[in-house]
mmCIF file with all atom_site columns, C-alpha atoms in Angstrom:
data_model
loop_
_atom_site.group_PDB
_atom_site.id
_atom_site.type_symbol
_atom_site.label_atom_id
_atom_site.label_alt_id
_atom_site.label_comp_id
_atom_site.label_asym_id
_atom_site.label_entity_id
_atom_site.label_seq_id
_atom_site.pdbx_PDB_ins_code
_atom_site.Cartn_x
_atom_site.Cartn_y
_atom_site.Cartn_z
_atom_site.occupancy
_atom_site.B_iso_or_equiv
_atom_site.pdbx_formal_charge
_atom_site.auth_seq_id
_atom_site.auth_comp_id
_atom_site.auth_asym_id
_atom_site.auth_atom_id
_atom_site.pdbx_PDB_model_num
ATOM 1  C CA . UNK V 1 1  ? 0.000   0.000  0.000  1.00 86.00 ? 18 UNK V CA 1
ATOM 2  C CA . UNK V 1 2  ? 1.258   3.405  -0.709 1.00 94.00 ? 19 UNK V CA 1
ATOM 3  C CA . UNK V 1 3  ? 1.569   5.289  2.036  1.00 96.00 ? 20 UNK V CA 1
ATOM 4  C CA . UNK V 1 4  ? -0.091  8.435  0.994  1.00 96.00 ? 21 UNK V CA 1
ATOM 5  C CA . UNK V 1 5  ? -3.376  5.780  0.823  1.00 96.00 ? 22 UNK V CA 1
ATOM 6  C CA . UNK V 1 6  ? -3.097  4.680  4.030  1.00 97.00 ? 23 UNK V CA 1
ATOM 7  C CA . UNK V 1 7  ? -2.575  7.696  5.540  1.00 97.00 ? 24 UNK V CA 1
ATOM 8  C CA . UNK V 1 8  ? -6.214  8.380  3.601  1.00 96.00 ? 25 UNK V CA 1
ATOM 9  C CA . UNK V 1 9  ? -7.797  5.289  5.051  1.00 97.00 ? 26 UNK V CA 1
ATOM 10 C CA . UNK V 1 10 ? -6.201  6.831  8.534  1.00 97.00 ? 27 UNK V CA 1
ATOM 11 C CA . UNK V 1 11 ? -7.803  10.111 7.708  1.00 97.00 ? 28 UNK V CA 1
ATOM 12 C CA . UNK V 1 12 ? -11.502 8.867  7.000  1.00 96.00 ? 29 UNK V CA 1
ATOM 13 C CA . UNK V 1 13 ? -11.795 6.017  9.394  1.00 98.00 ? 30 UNK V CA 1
ATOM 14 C CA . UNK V 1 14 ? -10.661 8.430  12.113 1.00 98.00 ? 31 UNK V CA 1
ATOM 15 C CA . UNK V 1 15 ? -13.879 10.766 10.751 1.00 97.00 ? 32 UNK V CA 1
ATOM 16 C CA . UNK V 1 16 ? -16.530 7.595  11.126 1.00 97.00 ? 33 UNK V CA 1
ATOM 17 C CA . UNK V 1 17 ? -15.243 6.663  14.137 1.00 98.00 ? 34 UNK V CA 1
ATOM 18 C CA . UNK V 1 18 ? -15.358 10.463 15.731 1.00 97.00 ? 35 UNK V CA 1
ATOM 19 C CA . UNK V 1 19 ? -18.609 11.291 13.882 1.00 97.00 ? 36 UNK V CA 1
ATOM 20 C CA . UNK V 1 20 ? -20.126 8.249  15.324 1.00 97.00 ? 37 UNK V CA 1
ATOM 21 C CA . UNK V 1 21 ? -19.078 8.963  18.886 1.00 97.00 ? 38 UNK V CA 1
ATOM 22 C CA . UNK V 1 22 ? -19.920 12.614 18.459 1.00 94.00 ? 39 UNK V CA 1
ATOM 23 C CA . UNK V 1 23 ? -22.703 12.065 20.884 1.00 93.00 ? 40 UNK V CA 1
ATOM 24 C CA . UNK V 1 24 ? -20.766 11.221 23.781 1.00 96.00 ? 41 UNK V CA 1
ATOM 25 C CA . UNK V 1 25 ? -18.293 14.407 24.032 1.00 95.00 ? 42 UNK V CA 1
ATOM 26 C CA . UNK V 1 26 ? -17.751 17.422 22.423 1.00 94.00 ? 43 UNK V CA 1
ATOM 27 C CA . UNK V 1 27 ? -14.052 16.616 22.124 1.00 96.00 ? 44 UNK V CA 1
ATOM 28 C CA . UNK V 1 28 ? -15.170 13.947 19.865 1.00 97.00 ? 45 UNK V CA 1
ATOM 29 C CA . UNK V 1 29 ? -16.667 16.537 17.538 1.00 97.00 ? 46 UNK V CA 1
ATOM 30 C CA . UNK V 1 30 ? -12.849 17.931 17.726 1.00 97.00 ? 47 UNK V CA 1
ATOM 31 C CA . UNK V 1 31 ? -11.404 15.340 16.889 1.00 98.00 ? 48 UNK V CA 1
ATOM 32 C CA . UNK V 1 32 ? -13.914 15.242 13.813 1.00 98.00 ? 49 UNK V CA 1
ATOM 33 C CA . UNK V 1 33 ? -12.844 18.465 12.809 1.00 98.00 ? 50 UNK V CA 1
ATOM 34 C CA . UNK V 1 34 ? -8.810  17.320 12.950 1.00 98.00 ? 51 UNK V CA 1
ATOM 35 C CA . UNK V 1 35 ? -9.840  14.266 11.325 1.00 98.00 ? 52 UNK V CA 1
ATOM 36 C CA . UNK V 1 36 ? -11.602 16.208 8.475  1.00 98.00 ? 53 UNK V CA 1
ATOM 37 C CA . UNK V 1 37 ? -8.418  18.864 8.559  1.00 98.00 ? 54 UNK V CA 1
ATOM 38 C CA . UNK V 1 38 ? -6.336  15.141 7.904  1.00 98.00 ? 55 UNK V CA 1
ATOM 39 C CA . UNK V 1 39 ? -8.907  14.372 5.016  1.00 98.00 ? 56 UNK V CA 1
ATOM 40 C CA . UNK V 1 40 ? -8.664  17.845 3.227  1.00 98.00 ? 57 UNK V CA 1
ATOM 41 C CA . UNK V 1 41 ? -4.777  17.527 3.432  1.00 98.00 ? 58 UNK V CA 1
ATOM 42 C CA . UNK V 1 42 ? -4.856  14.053 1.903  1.00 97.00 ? 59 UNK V CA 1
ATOM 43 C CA . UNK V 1 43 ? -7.295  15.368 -1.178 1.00 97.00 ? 60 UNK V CA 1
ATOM 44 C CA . UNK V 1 44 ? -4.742  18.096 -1.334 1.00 97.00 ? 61 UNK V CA 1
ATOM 45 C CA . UNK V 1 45 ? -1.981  15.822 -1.617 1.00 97.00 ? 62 UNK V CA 1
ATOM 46 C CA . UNK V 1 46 ? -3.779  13.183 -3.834 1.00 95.00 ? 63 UNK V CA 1
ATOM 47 C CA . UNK V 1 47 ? -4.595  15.953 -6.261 1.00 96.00 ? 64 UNK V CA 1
ATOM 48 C CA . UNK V 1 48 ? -8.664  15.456 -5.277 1.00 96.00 ? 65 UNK V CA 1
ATOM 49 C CA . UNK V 1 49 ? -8.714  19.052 -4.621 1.00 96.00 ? 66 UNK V CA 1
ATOM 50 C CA . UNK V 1 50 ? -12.561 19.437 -4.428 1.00 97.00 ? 67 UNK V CA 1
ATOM 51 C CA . UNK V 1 51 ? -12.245 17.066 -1.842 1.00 96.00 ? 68 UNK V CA 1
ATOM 52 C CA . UNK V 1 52 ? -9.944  18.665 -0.095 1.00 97.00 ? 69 UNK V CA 1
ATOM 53 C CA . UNK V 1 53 ? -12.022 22.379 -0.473 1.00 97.00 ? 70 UNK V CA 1
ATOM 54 C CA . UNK V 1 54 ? -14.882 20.248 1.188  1.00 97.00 ? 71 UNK V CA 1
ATOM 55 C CA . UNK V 1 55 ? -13.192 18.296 3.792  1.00 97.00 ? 72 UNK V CA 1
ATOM 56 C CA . UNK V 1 56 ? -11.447 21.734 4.743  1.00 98.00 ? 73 UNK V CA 1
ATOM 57 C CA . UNK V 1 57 ? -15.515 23.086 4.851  1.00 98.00 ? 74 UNK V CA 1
ATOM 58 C CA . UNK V 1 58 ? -16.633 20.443 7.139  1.00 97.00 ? 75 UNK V CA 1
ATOM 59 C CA . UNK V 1 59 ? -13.507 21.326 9.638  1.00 98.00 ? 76 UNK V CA 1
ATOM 60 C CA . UNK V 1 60 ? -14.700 24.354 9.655  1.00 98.00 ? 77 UNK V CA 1
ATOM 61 C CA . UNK V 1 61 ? -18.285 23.505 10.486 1.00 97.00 ? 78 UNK V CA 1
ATOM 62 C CA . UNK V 1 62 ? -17.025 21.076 12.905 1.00 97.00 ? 79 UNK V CA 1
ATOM 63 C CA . UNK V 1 63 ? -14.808 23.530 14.966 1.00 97.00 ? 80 UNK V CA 1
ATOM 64 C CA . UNK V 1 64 ? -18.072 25.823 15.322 1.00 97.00 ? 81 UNK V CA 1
ATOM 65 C CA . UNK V 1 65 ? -20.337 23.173 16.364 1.00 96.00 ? 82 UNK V CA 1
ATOM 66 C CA . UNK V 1 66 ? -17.840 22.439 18.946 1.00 96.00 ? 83 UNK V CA 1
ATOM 67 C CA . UNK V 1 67 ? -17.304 25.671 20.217 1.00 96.00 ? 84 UNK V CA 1
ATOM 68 C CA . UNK V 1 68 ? -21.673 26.291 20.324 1.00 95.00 ? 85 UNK V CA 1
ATOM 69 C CA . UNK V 1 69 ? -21.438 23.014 22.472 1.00 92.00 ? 86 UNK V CA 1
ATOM 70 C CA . UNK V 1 70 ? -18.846 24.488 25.223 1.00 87.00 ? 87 UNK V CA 1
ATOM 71 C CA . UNK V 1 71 ? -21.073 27.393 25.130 1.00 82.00 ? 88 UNK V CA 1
#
């Protein structure tokens, strides 16, 4: 495996997993957003920019929802 693909299957199963135990803590939602930050870097570097622009977009909404739930 080339390691620029699994650090992709790194970067997306670390999204399920957070997304999925988003209800638990808000760190998990977080880690969602570094996981989507991850994601966008890997579309980046993969040459998938549009899916980097929308990974980078879901970090984004990730970080607010975060800081609306410490709020």
């Amino acid at each position: 495996m080339h390691p620029l693909t699994g650090f992709g299957a790194f970067a997306v199963t670390a999204m399920m997993v957070c997304y999925a135990l988003e209800k638990r803590s808000r760190w998990f939602t977080l880690a969602f957003a570094g996981s989507c930050v991850l994601a966008s870097a890997y579309g980046f570097l993969q040459g998938a920019w549009p899916f980097g622009v929308v990974e980078a977009i879901w970090s984004i909404v990730a970080i607010r929802r975060w800081w609306v739930a410490g709020n």
